[in-house]
JSON list of C-alpha atoms and ligand atoms in Angstrom, two decimals:
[
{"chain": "A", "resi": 1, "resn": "UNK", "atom": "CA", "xyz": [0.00, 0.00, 0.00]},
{"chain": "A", "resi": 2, "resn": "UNK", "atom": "CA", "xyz": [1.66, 3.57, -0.93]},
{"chain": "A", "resi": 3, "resn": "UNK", "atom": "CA", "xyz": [1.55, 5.90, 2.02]},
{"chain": "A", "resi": 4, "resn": "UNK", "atom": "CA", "xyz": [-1.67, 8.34, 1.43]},
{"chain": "A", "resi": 5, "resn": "UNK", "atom": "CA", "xyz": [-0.61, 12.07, 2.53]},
{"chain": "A", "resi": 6, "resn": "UNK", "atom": "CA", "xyz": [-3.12, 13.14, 5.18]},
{"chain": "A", "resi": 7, "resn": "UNK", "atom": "CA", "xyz": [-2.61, 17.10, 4.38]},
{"chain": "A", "resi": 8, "resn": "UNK", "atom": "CA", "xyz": [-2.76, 16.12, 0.34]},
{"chain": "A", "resi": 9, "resn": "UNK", "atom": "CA", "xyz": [-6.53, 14.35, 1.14]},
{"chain": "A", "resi": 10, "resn": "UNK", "atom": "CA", "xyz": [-7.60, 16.94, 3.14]},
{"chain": "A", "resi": 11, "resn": "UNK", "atom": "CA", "xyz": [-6.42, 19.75, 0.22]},
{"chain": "A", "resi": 12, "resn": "UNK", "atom": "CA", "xyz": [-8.74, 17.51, -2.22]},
{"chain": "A", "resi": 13, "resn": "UNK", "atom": "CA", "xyz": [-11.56, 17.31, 0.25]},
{"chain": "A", "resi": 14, "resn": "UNK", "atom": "CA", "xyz": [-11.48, 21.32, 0.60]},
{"chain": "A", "resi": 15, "resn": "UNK", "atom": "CA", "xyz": [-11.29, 21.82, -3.36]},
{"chain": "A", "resi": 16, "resn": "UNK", "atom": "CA", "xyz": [-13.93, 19.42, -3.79]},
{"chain": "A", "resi": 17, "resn": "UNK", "atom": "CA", "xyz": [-16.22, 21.46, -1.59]},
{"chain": "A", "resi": 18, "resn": "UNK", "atom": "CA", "xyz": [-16.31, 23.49, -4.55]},
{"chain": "A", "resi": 19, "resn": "UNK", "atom": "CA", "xyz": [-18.62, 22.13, -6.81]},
{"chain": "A", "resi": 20, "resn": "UNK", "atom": "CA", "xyz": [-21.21, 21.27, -3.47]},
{"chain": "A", "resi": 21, "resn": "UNK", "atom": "CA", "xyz": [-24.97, 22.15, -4.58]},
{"chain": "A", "resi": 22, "resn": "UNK", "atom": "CA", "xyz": [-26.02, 23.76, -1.32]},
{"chain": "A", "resi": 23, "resn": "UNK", "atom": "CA", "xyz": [-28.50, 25.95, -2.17]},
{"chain": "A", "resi": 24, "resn": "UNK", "atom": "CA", "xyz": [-30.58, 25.87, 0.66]},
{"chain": "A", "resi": 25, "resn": "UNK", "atom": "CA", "xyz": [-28.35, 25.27, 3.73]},
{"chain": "A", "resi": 26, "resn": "UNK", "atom": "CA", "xyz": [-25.33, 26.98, 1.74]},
{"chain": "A", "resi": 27, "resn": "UNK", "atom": "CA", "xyz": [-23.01, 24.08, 3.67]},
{"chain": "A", "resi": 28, "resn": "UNK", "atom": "CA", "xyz": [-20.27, 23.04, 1.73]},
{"chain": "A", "resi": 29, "resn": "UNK", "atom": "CA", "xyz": [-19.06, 19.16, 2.09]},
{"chain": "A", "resi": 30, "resn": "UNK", "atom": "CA", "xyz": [-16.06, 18.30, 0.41]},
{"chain": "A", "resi": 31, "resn": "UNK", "atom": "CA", "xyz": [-14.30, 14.53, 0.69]},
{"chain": "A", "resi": 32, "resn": "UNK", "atom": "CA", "xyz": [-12.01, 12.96, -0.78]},
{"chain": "A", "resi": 33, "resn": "UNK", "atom": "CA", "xyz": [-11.34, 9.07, -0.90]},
{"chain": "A", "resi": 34, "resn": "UNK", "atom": "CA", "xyz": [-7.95, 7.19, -1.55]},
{"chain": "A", "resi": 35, "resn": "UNK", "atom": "CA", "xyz": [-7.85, 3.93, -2.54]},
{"chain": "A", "resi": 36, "resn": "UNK", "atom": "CA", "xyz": [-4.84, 1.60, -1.21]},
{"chain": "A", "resi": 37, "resn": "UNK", "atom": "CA", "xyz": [-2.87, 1.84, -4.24]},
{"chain": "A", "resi": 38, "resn": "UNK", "atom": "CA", "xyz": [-3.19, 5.74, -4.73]},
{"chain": "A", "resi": 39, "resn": "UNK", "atom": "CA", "xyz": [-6.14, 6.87, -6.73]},
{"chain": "A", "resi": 40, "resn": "UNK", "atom": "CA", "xyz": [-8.34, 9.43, -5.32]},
{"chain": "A", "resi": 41, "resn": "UNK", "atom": "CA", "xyz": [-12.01, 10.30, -5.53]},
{"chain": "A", "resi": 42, "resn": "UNK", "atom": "CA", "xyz": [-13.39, 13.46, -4.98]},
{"chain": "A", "resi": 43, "resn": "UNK", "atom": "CA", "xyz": [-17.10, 13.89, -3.81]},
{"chain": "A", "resi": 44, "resn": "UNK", "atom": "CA", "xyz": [-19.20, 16.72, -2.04]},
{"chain": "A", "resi": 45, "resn": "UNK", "atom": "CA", "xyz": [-22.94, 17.04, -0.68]},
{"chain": "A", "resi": 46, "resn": "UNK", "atom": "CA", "xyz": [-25.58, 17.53, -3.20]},
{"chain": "A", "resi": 47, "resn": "UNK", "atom": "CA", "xyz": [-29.30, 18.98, -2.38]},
{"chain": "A", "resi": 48, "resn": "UNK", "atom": "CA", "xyz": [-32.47, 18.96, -3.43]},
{"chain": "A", "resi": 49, "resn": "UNK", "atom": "CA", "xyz": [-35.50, 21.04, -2.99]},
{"chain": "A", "resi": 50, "resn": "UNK", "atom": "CA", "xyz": [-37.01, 17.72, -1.46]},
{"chain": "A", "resi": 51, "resn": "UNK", "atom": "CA", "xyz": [-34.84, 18.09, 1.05]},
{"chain": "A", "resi": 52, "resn": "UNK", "atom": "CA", "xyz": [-34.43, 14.66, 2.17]},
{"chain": "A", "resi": 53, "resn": "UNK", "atom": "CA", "xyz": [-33.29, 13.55, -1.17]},
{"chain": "A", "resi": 54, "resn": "UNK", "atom": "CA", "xyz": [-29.91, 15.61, -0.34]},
{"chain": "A", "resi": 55, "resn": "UNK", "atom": "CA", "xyz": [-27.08, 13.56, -0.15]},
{"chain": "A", "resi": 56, "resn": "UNK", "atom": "CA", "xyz": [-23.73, 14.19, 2.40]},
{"chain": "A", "resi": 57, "resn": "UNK", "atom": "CA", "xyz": [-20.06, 14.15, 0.37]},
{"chain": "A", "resi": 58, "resn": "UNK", "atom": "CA", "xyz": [-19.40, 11.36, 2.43]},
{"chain": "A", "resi": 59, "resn": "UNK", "atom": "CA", "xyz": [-21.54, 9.33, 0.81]},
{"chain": "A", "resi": 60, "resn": "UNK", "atom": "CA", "xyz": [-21.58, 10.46, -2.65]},
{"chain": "A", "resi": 61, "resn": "UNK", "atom": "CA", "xyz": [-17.83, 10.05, -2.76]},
{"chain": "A", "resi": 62, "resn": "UNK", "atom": "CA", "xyz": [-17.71, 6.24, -1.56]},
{"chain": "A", "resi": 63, "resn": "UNK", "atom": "CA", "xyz": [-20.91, 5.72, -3.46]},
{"chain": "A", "resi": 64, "resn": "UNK", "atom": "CA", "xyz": [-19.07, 7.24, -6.70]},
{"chain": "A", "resi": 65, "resn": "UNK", "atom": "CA", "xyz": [-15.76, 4.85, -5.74]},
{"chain": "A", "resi": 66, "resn": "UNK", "atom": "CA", "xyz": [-17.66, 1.68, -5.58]},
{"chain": "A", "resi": 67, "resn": "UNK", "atom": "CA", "xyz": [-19.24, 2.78, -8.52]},
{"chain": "A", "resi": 68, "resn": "UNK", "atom": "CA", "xyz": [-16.45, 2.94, -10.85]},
{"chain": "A", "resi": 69, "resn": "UNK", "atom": "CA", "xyz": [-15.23, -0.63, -9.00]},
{"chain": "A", "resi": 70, "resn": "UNK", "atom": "CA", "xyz": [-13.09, 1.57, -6.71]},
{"chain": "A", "resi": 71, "resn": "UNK", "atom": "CA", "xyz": [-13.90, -0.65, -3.57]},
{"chain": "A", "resi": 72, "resn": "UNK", "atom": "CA", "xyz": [-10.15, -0.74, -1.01]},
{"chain": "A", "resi": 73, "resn": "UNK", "atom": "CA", "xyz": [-10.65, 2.24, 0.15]},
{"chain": "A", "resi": 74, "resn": "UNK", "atom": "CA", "xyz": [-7.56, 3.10, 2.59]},
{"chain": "A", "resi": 75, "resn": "UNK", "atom": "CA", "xyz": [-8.76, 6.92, 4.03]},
{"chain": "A", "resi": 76, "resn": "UNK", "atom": "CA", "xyz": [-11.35, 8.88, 3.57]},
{"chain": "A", "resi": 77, "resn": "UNK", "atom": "CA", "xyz": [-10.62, 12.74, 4.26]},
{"chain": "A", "resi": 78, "resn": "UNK", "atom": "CA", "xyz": [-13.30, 14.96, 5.16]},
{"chain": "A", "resi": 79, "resn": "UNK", "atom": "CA", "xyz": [-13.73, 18.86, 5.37]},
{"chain": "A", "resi": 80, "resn": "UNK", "atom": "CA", "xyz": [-16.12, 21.51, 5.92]},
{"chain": "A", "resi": 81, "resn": "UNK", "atom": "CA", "xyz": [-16.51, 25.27, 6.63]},
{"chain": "A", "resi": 82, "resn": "UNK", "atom": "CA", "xyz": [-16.16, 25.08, 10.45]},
{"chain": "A", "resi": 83, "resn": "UNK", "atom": "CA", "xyz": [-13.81, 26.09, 12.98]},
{"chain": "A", "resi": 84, "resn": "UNK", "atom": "CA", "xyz": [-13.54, 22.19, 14.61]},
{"chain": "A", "resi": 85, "resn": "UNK", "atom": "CA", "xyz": [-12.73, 18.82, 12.49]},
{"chain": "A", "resi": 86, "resn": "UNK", "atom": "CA", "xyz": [-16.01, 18.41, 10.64]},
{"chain": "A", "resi": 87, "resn": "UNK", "atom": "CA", "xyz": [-18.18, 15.65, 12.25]},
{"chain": "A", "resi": 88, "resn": "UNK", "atom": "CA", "xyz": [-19.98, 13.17, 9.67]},
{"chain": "A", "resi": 89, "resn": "UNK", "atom": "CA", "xyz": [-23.94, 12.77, 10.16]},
{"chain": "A", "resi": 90, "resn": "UNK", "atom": "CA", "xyz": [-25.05, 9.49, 11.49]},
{"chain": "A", "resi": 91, "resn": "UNK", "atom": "CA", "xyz": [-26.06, 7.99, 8.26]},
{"chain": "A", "resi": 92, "resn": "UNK", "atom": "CA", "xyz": [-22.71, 8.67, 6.64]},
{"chain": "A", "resi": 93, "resn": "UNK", "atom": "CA", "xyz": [-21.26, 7.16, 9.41]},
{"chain": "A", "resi": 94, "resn": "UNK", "atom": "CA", "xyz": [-22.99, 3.79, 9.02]},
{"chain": "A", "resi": 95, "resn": "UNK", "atom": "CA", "xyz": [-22.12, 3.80, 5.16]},
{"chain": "A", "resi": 96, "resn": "UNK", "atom": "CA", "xyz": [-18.41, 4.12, 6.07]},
{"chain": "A", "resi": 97, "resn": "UNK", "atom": "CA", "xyz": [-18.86, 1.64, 8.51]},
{"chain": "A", "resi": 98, "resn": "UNK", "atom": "CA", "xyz": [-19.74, -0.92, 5.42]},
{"chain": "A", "resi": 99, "resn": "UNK", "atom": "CA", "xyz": [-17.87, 0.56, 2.11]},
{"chain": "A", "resi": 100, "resn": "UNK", "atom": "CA", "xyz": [-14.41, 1.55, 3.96]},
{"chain": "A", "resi": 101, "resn": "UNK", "atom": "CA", "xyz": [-14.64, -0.21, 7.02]},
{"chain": "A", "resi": 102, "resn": "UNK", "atom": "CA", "xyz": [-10.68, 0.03, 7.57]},
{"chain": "A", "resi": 103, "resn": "UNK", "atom": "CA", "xyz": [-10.26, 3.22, 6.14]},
{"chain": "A", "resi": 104, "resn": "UNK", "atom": "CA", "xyz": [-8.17, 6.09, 8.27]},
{"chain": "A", "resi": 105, "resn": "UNK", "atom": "CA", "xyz": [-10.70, 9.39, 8.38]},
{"chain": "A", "resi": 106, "resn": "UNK", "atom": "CA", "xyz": [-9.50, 12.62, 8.27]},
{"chain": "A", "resi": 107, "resn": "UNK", "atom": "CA", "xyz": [-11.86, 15.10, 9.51]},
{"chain": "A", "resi": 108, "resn": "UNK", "atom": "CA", "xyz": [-10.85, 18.70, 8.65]},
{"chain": "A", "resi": 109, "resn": "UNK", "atom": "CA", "xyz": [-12.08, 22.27, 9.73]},
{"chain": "A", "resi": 110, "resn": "UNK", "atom": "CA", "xyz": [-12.01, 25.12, 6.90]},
{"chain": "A", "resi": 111, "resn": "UNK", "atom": "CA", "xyz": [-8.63, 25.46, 5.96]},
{"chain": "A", "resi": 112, "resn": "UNK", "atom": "CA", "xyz": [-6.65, 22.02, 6.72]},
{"chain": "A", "resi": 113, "resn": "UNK", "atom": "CA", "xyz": [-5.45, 23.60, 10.13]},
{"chain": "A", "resi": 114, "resn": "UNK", "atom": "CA", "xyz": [-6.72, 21.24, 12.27]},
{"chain": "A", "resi": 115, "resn": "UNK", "atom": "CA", "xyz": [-7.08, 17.64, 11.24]},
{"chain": "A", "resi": 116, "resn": "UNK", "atom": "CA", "xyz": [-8.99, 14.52, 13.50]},
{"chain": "A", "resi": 117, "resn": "UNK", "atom": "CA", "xyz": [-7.34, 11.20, 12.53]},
{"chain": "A", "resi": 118, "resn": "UNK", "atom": "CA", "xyz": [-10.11, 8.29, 13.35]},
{"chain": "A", "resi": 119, "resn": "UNK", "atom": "CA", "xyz": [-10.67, 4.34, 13.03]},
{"chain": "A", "resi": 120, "resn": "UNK", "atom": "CA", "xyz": [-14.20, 3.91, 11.64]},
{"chain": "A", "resi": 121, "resn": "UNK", "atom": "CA", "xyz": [-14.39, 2.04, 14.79]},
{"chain": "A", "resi": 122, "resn": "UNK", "atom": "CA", "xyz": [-14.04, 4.86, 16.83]},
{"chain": "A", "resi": 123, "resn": "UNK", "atom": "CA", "xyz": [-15.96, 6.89, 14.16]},
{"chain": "A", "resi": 124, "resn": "UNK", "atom": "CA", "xyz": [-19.10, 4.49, 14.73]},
{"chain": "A", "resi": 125, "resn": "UNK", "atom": "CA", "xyz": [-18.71, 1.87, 17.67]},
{"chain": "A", "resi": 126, "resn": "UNK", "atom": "CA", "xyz": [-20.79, -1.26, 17.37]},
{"chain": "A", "resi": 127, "resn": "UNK", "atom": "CA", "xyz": [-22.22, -0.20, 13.55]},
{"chain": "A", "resi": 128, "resn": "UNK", "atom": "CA", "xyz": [-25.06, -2.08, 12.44]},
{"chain": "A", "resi": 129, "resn": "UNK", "atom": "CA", "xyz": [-24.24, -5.57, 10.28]},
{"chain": "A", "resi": 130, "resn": "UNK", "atom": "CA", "xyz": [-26.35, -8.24, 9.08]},
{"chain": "B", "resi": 1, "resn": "ZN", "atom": "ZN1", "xyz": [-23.87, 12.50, 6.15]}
]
């Protein structure tokens, strides 16, 4: 597995905030997922005027990996407009739990400055299985 650059994730996350749709709760998502031998996808939240039809970058970005066959995912870097690491909604959470289960997260603030570095384990204890 090639090392994956926690600071060079978290710049991808930030610049993939960039193309979020956020028109109504103008909240900016960006992620960024590396597989174990290098390749990144980028991802960020999408909404809809049905609002529970919007989808977290979290999600889109694993969803878009897996999609393209992308599936050993090694980290997953996360990063929002906030002051504090970004925390992931519950949901997203459980997602991870199944499509990256031994991925490293990185959760970021706004600008990279401050960085969490999590298990999904610790991310989401005792996740649902079947
Ligand atoms: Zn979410």
């Amino acid at each position: 597995m090639i090392e994956i650059n926690k600071k060079e994730l978290v710049k991808k996350a930030l610049s993939a905030m960039e193309n979020a749709y956020v028109p109504y709760s103008k909240f900016p998502v960006g992620a960024c997922a590396a597989t174990a031998d290098g390749e990144t996808i980028l991802g960020c939240n999408i909404e809809n005027a049905s609002y529970g039809l919007t989808v977290c970058a979290e999600r889109v970005t694993l969803f878009k990996a897996y999609s393209e066959g992308k599936k050993d995912i090694a980290a997953l870097a996360v990063a929002a407009n906030v002051d504090e690491p970004v925390s992931p909604c519950g949901a997203c959470r459980q997602v991870i739990a199944e499509l990256a289960p031994s991925a490293i997260i990185y959760l970021s603030n706004r600008d990279g400055s401050k960085i969490k570095t999590m298990t999904v384990e610790e991310l989401l204890p005792y996740a649902f299985r079947l």
